[in-house]
Short mmCIF file of C-alpha atoms and ligand atoms in Angstrom, two decimals:
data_model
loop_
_atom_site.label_atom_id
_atom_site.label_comp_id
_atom_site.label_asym_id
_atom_site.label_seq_id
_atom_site.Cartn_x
_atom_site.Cartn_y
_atom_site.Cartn_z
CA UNK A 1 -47.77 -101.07 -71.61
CA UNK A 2 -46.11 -102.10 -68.45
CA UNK A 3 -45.90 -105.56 -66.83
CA UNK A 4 -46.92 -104.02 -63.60
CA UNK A 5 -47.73 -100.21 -63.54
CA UNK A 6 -46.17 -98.68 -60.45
CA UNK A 7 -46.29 -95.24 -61.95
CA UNK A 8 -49.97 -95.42 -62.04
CA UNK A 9 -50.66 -96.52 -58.97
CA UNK A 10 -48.58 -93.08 -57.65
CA UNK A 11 -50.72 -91.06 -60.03
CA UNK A 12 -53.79 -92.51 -58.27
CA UNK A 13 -52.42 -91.93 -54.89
CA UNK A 14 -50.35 -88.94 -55.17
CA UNK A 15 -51.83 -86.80 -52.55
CA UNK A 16 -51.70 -89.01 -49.87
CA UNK A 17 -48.00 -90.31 -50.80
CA UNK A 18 -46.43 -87.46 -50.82
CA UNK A 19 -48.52 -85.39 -48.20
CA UNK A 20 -46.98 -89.04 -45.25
CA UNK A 21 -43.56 -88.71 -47.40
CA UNK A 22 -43.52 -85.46 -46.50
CA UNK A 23 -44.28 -85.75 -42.78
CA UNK A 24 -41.96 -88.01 -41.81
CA UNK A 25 -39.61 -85.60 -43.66
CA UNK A 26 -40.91 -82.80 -41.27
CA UNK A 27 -40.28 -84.85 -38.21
CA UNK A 28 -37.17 -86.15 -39.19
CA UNK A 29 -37.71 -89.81 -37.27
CA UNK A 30 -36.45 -91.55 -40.26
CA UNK A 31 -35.80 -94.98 -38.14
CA UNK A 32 -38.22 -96.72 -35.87
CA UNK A 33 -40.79 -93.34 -36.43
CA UNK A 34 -44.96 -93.74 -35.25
CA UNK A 35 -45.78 -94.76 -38.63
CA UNK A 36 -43.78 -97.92 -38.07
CA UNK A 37 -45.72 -98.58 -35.47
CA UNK A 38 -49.16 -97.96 -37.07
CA UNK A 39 -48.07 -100.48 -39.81
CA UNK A 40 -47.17 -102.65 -37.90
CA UNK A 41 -50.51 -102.56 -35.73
CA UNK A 42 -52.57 -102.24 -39.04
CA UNK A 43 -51.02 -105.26 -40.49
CA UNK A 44 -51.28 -107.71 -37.44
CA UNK A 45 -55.29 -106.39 -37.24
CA UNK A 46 -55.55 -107.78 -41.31
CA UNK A 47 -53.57 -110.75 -41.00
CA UNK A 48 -55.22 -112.03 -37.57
CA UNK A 49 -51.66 -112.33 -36.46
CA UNK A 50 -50.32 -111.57 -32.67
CA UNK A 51 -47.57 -110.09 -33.72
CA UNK A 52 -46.17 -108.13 -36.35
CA UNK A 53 -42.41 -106.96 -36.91
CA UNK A 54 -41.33 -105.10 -40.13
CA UNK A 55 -37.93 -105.54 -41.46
CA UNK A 56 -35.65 -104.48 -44.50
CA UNK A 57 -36.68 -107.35 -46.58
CA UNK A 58 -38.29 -110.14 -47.49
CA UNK A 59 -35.43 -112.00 -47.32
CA UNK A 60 -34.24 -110.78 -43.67
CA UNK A 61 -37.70 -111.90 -42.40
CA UNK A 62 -37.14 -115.17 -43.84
CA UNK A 63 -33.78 -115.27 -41.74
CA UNK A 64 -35.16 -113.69 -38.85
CA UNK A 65 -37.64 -116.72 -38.73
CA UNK A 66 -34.78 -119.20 -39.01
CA UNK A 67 -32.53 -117.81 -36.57
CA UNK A 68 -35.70 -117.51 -33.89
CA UNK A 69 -35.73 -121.27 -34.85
CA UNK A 70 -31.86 -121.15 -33.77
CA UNK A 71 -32.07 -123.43 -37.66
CA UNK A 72 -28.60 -124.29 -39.00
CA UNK A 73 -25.90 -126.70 -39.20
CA UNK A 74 -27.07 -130.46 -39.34
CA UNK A 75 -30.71 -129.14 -39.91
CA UNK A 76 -32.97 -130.15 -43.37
CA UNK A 77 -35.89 -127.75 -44.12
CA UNK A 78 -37.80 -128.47 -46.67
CA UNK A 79 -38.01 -125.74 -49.88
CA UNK A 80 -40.30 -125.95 -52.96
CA UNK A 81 -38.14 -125.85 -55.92
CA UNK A 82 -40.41 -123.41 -57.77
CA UNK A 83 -39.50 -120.08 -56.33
CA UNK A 84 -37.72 -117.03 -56.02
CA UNK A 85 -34.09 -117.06 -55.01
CA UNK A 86 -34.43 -115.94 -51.23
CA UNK A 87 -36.63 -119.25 -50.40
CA UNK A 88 -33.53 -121.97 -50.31
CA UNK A 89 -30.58 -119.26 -50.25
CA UNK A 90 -31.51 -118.33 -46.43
CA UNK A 91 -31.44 -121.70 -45.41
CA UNK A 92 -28.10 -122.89 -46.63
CA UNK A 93 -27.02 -119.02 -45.54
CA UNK A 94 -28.08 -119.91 -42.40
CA UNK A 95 -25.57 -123.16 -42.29
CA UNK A 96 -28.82 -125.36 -42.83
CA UNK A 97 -29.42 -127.86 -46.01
CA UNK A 98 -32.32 -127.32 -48.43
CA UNK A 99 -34.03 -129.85 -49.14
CA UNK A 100 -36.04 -129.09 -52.60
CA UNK A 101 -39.38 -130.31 -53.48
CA UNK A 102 -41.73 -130.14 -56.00
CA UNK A 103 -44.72 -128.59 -56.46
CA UNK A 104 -47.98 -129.05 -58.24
CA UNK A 105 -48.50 -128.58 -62.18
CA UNK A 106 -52.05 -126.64 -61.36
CA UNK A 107 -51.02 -124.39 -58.92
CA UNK A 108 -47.38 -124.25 -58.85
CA UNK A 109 -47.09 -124.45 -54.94
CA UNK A 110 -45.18 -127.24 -52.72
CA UNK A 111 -46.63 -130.94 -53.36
CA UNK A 112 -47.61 -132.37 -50.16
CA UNK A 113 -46.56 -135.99 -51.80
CA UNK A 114 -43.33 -134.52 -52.48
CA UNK A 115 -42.38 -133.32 -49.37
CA UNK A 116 -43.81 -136.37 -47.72
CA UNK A 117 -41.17 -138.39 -49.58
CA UNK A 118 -38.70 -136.27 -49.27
CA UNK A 119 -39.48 -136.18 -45.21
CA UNK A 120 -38.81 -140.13 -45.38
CA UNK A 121 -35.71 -140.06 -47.46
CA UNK A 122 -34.30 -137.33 -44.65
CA UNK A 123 -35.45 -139.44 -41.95
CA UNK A 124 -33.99 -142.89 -43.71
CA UNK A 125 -30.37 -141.28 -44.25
CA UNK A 126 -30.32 -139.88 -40.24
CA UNK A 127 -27.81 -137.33 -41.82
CA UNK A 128 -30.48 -134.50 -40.90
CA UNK A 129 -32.71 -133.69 -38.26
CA UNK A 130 -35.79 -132.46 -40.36
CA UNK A 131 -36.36 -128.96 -38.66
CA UNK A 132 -38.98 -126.73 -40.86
CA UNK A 133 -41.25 -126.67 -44.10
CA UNK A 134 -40.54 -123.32 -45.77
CA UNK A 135 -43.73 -123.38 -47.45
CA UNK A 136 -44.49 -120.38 -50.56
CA UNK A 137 -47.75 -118.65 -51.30
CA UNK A 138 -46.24 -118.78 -55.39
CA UNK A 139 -47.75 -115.94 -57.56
CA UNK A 140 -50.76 -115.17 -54.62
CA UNK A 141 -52.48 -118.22 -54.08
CA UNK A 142 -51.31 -119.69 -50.44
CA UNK A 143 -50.13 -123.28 -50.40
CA UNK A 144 -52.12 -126.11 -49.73
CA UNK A 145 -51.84 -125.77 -45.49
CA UNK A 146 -54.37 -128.14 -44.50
CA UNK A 147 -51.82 -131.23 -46.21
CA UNK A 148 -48.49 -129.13 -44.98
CA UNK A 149 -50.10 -128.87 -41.51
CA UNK A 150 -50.99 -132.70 -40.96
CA UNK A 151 -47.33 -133.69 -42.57
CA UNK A 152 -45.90 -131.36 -39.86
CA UNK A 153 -47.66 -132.76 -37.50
CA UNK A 154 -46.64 -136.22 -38.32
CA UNK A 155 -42.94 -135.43 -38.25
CA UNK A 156 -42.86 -132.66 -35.94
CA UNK A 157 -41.86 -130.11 -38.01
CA UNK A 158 -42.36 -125.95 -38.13
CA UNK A 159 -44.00 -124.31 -41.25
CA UNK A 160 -42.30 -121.06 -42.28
CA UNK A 161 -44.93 -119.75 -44.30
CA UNK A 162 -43.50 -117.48 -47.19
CA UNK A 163 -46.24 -115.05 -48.46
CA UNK A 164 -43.78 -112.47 -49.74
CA UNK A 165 -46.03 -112.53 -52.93
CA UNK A 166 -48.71 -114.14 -50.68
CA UNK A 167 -50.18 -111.16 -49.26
CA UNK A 168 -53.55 -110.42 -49.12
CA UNK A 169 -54.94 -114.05 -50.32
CA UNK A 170 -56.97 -116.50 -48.31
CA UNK A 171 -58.08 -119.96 -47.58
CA UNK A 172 -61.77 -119.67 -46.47
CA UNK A 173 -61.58 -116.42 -44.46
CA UNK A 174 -57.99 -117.25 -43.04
CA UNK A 175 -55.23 -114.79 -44.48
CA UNK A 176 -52.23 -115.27 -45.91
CA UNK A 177 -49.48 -114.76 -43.45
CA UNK A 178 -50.83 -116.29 -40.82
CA UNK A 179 -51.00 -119.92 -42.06
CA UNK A 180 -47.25 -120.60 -40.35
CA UNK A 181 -46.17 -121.00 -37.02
CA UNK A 182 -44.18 -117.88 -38.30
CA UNK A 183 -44.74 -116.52 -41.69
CA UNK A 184 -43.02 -113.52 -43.64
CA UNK A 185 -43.91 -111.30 -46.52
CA UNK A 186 -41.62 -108.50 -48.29
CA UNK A 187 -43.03 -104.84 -49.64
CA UNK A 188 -40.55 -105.08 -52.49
CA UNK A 189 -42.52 -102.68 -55.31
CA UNK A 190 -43.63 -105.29 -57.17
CA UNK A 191 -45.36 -107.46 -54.92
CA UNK A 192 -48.79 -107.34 -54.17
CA UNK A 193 -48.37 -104.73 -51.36
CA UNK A 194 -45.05 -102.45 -52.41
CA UNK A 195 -43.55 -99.77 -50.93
CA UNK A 196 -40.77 -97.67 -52.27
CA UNK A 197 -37.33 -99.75 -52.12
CA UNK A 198 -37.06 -103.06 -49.98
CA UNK A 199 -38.91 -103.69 -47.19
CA UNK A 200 -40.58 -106.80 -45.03
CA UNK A 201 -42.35 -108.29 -42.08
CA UNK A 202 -42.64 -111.72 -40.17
CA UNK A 203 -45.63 -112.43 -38.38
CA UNK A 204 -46.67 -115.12 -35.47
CA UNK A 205 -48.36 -115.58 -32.52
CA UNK A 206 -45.93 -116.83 -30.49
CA UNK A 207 -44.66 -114.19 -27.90
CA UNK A 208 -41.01 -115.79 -27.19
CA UNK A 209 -40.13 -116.16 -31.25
CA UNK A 210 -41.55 -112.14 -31.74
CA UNK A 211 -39.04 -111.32 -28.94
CA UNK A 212 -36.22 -112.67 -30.32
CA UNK A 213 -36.78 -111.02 -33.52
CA UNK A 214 -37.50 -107.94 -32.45
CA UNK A 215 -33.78 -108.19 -30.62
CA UNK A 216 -32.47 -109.64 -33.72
CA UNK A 217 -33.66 -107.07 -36.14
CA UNK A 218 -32.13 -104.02 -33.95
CA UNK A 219 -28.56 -105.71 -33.31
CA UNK A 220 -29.59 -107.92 -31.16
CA UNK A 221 -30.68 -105.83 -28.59
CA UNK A 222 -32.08 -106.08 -25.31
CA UNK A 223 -33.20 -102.76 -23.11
CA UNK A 224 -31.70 -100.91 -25.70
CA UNK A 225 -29.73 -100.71 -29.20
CA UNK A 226 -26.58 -100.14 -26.78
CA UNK A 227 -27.67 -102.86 -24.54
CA UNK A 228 -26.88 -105.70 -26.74
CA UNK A 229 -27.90 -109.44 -25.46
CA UNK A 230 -27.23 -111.44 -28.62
CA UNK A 231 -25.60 -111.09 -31.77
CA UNK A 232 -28.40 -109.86 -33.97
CA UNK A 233 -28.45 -107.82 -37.93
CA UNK A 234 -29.32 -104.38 -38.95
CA UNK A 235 -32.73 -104.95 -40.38
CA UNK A 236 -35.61 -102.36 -40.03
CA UNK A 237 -38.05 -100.85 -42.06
CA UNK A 238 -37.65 -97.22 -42.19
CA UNK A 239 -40.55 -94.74 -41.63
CA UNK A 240 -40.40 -93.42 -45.09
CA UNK A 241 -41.67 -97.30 -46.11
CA UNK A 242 -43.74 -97.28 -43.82
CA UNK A 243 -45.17 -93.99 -44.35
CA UNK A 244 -46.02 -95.25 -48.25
CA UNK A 245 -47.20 -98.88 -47.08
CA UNK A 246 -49.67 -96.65 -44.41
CA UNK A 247 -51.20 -95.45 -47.68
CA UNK A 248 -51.08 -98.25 -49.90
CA UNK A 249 -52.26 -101.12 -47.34
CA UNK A 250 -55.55 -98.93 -47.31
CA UNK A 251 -56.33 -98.37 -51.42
CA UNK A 252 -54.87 -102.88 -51.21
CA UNK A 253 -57.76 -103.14 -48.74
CA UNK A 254 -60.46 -100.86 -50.48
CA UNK A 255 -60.14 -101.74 -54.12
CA UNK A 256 -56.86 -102.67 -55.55
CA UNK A 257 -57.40 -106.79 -54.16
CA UNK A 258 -60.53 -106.78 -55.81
CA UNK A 259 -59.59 -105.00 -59.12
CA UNK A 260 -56.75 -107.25 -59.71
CA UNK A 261 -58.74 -110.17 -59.00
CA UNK A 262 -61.55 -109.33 -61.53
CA UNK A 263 -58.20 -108.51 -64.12
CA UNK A 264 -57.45 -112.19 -63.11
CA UNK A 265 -61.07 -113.99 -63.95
CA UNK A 266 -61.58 -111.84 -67.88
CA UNK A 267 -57.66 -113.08 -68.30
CA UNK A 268 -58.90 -117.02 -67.47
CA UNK A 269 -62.38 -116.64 -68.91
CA UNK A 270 -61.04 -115.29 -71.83
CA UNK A 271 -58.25 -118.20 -72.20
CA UNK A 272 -58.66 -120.97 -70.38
CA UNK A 273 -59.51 -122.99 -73.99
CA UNK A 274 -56.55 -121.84 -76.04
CA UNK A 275 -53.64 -121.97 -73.26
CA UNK A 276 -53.67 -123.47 -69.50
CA UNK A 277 -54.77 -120.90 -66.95
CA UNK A 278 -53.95 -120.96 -63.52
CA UNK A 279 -55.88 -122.81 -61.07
CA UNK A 280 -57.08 -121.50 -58.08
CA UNK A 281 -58.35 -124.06 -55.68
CA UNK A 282 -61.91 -124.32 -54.21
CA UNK A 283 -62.19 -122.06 -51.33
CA UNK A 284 -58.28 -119.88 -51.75
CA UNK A 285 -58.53 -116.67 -53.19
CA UNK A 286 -55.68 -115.27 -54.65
CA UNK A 287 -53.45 -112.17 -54.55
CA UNK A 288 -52.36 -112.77 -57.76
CA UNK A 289 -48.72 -111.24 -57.53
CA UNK A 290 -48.35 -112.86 -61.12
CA UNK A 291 -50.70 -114.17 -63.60
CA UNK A 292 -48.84 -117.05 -65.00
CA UNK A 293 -50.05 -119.29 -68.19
CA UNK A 294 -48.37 -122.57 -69.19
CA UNK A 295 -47.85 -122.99 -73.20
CA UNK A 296 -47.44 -126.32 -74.99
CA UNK A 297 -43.65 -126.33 -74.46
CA UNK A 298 -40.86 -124.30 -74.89
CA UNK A 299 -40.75 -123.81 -78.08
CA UNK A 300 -44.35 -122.33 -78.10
CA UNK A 301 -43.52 -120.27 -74.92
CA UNK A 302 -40.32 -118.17 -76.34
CA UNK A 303 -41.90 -117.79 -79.69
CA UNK A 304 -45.11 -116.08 -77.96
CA UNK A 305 -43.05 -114.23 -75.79
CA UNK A 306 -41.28 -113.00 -78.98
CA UNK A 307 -44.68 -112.11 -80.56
CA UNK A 308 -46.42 -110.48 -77.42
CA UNK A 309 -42.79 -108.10 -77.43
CA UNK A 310 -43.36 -106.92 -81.26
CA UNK A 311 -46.94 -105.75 -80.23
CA UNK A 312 -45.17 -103.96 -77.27
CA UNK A 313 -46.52 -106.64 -74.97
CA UNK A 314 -44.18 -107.36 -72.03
CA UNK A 315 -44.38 -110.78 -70.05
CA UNK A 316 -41.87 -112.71 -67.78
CA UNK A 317 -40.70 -115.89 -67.23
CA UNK A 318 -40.74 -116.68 -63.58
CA UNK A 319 -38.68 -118.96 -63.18
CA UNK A 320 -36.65 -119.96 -65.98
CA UNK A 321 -34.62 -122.49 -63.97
CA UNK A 322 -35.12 -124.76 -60.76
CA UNK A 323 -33.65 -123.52 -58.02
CA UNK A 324 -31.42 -126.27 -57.13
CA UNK A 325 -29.94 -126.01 -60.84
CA UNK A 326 -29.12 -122.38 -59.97
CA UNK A 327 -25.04 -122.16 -59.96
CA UNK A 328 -25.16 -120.95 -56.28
CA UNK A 329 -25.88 -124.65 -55.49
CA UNK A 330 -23.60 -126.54 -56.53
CA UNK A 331 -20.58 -126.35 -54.36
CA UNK A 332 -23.29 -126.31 -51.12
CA UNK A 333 -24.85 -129.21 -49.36
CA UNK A 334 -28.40 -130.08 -50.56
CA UNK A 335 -30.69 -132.29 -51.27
CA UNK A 336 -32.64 -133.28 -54.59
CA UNK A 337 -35.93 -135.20 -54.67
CA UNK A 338 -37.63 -135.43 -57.83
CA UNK A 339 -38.13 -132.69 -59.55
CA UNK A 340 -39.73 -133.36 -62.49
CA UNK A 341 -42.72 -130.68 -62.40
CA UNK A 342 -40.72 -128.22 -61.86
CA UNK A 343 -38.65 -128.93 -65.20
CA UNK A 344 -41.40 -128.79 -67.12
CA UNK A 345 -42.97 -125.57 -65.59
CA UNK A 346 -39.27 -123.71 -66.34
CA UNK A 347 -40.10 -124.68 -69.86
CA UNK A 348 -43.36 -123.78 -70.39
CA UNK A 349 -44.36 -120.96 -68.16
CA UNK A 350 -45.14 -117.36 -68.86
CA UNK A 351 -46.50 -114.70 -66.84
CA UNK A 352 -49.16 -112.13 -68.24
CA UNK A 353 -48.96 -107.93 -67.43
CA UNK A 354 -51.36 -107.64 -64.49
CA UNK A 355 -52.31 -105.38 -61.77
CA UNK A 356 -54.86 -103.42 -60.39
CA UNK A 357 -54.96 -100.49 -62.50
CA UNK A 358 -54.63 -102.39 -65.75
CA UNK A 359 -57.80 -100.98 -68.06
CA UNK A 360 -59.91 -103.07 -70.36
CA UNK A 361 -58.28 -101.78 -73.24
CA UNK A 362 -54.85 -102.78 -72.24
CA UNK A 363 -56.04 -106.06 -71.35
CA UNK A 364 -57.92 -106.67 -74.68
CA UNK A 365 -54.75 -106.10 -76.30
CA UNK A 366 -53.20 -108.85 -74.51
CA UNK A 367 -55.91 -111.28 -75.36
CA UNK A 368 -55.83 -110.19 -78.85
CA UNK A 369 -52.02 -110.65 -79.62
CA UNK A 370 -52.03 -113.96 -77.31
CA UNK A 371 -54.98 -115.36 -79.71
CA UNK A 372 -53.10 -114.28 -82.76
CA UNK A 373 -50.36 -115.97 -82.22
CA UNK A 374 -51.92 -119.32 -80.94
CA UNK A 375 -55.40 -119.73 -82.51
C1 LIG B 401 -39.52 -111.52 -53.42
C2 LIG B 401 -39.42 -112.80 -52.72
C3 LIG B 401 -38.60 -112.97 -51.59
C4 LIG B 401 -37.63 -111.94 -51.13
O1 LIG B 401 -38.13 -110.70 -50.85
P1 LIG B 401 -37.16 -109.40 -50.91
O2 LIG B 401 -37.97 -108.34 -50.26
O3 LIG B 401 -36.87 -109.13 -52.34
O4 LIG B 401 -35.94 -109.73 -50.14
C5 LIG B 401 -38.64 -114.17 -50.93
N1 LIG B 401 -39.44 -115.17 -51.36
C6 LIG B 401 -40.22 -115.06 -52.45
C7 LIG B 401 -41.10 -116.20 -52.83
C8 LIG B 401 -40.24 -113.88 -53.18
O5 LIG B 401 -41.01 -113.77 -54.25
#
């Protein structure tokens, strides 16, 4: 069984992958080729977003944001400390100091108390000027905007929305990626809308920020590559990706959303009185990049992992450590809040195989071995 089956998804869409692999290989516009374009237009149209601008990676959009924000030295933005990597690393990359938060035990996302406190402590010291909330959509559901949007407000500060495993959910009929004043997502394979190798995108209305990183992404450029106005990276999506996302965004659109969500419900119906399921809230819908179950405590969590491997189960822990514990931290400036959430989540999460092709067979296995080992 596989934790997320990529290689059935291609079997599904075989024809069409390789029939726009194969025409960008005909045409030979392997950088900046039409079907960039398309995506890019196709995207913006499903998002509700102004602008759309693909990059290399989830990560790069997260920096393109920042440095459209000219964020960096002397500047606090505020990071959940339940997340991947990328979320605090391209702030303090960027000469900027994370400030971590926590999140909430039910849906794992940013705590609006949290990062109200932490706003004050910022503002108390003076060390910082509190710039930006980078806000993540954790495991599909989008964060809790309506809260992040009024604490913005009340200390004038930018949301950087990151939906790189965000895409595709919803708060009332508001998408993901458009919920900050510039939000990003990545097409790394695994998330909910993959391509083949890295790719990413930022998304926001405003016409200024999309300018600047459409210079920054292409070396800064300003008529042309060779006509360079800033100092910008080397960060575009190439046509191949593009070519595959063309496909994918469509069969995401058509079916896959849907089949992974109904995965999602038999997974919580199923368990929500043996183990604790995830929680979406009223009115979100979720993408569900992962499907993530918390066990008693760590003991209980290892030892079913352990149990779901000898029945050829696989599962993941995401994320086995806070962030600001990560190593990477501790010679850099940052800032700690409490974190106490978080700890516990480290301990006693576990995410589930899931995805859109998973059959009811597969998942009854799951079920099965999971009630085994706890019931
Ligand atoms: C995957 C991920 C990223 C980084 O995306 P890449 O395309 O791998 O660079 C950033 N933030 C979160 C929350 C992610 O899950």
């Amino acid at each position: 069984m596989e934790f997320r089956d990529l290689k059935k998804q291609y079997q599904e869409l075989k024809p069409q992958i390789d029939a726009a692999m194969k025409r960008v290989c005909q045409t030979a516009d392997f950088i900046s080729g039409t079907e960039v374009k398309e995506l890019e237009y196709m995207l913006a149209e499903y998002t509700g977003v102004k602008h759309c601008i693909t990059c290399a990676n989830g990560t790069d959009a997260l920096t393109l944001a920042l440095m459209a924000w000219n964020i960096g030295r002397g500047d606090a933005v505020f990071v959940p400390d339940f997340t991947f990597f990328a979320s605090g690393e391209t702030v303090a990359y960027e000469g900027a100091v994370p400030v971590f938060v926590d999140v909430e035990e039910d849906t794992f996302n940013m705590s609006p108390d949290s990062l109200k406190k932490a706003v004050r402590k910022v503002k108390e010291e003076g060390k910082l000027v509190p710039r930006a909330i980078l806000a993540v959509d954790l495991f599909g559901q989008p964060a809790d905007y309506s809260q992040l949007r009024s604490i913005a407000k009340e200390y004038e500060l930018l949301i950087l929305e990151d939906g790189a495993q965000g895409f595709g959910g919803q708060i009332g009929k508001k998408k993901a990626c458009s919920f900050g004043d510039i939000s990003t997502t990545s097409f790394f394979p695994a998330k909910p809308l993959g391509c083949y190798g890295d790719g990413g995108a930022v998304f926001t209305d405003n016409d200024e920020w999309a300018a600047l990183m459409r210079s920054y992404r292409i070396h800064g450029k300003g008529e042309d590559k060779y006509d360079n106005v800033c100092i910008g990276v080397n960060s575009r999506l190439d046509t191949i990706q593009a070519a595959v996302l063309n496909v994918k965004l469509e069969a995401f659109r058509k079916y896959e959303l849907e089949a992974v969500n109904y995965v999602a419900e038999k997974y919580t119906k199923e368990l929500k009185d043996i183990v604790k399921t995830p929680h979406v809230k009223d009115g979100y819908y979720s993408s569900w990049a992962q499907y993530s179950i918390l066990l008693k405590n760590e003991k209980e969590r290892n030892g079913l992992q352990i149990h779901l491997k000898e029945n050829g189960i696989p599962s993941m822990i995401y994320y086995p450590k806070p962030m600001s514990r990560q190593t990477a931290f501790k010679g850099i400036d940052c800032v700690k809040t409490e974190l106490k959430v978080t700890e516990e989540l480290c301990k006693r999460i576990l995410a589930l195989p899931l995805h859109p092709y998973m059959t009811a067979e597969e998942q009854g296995k799951v079920i099965d071995s999971l009630k085994g080992f706890l019931m």
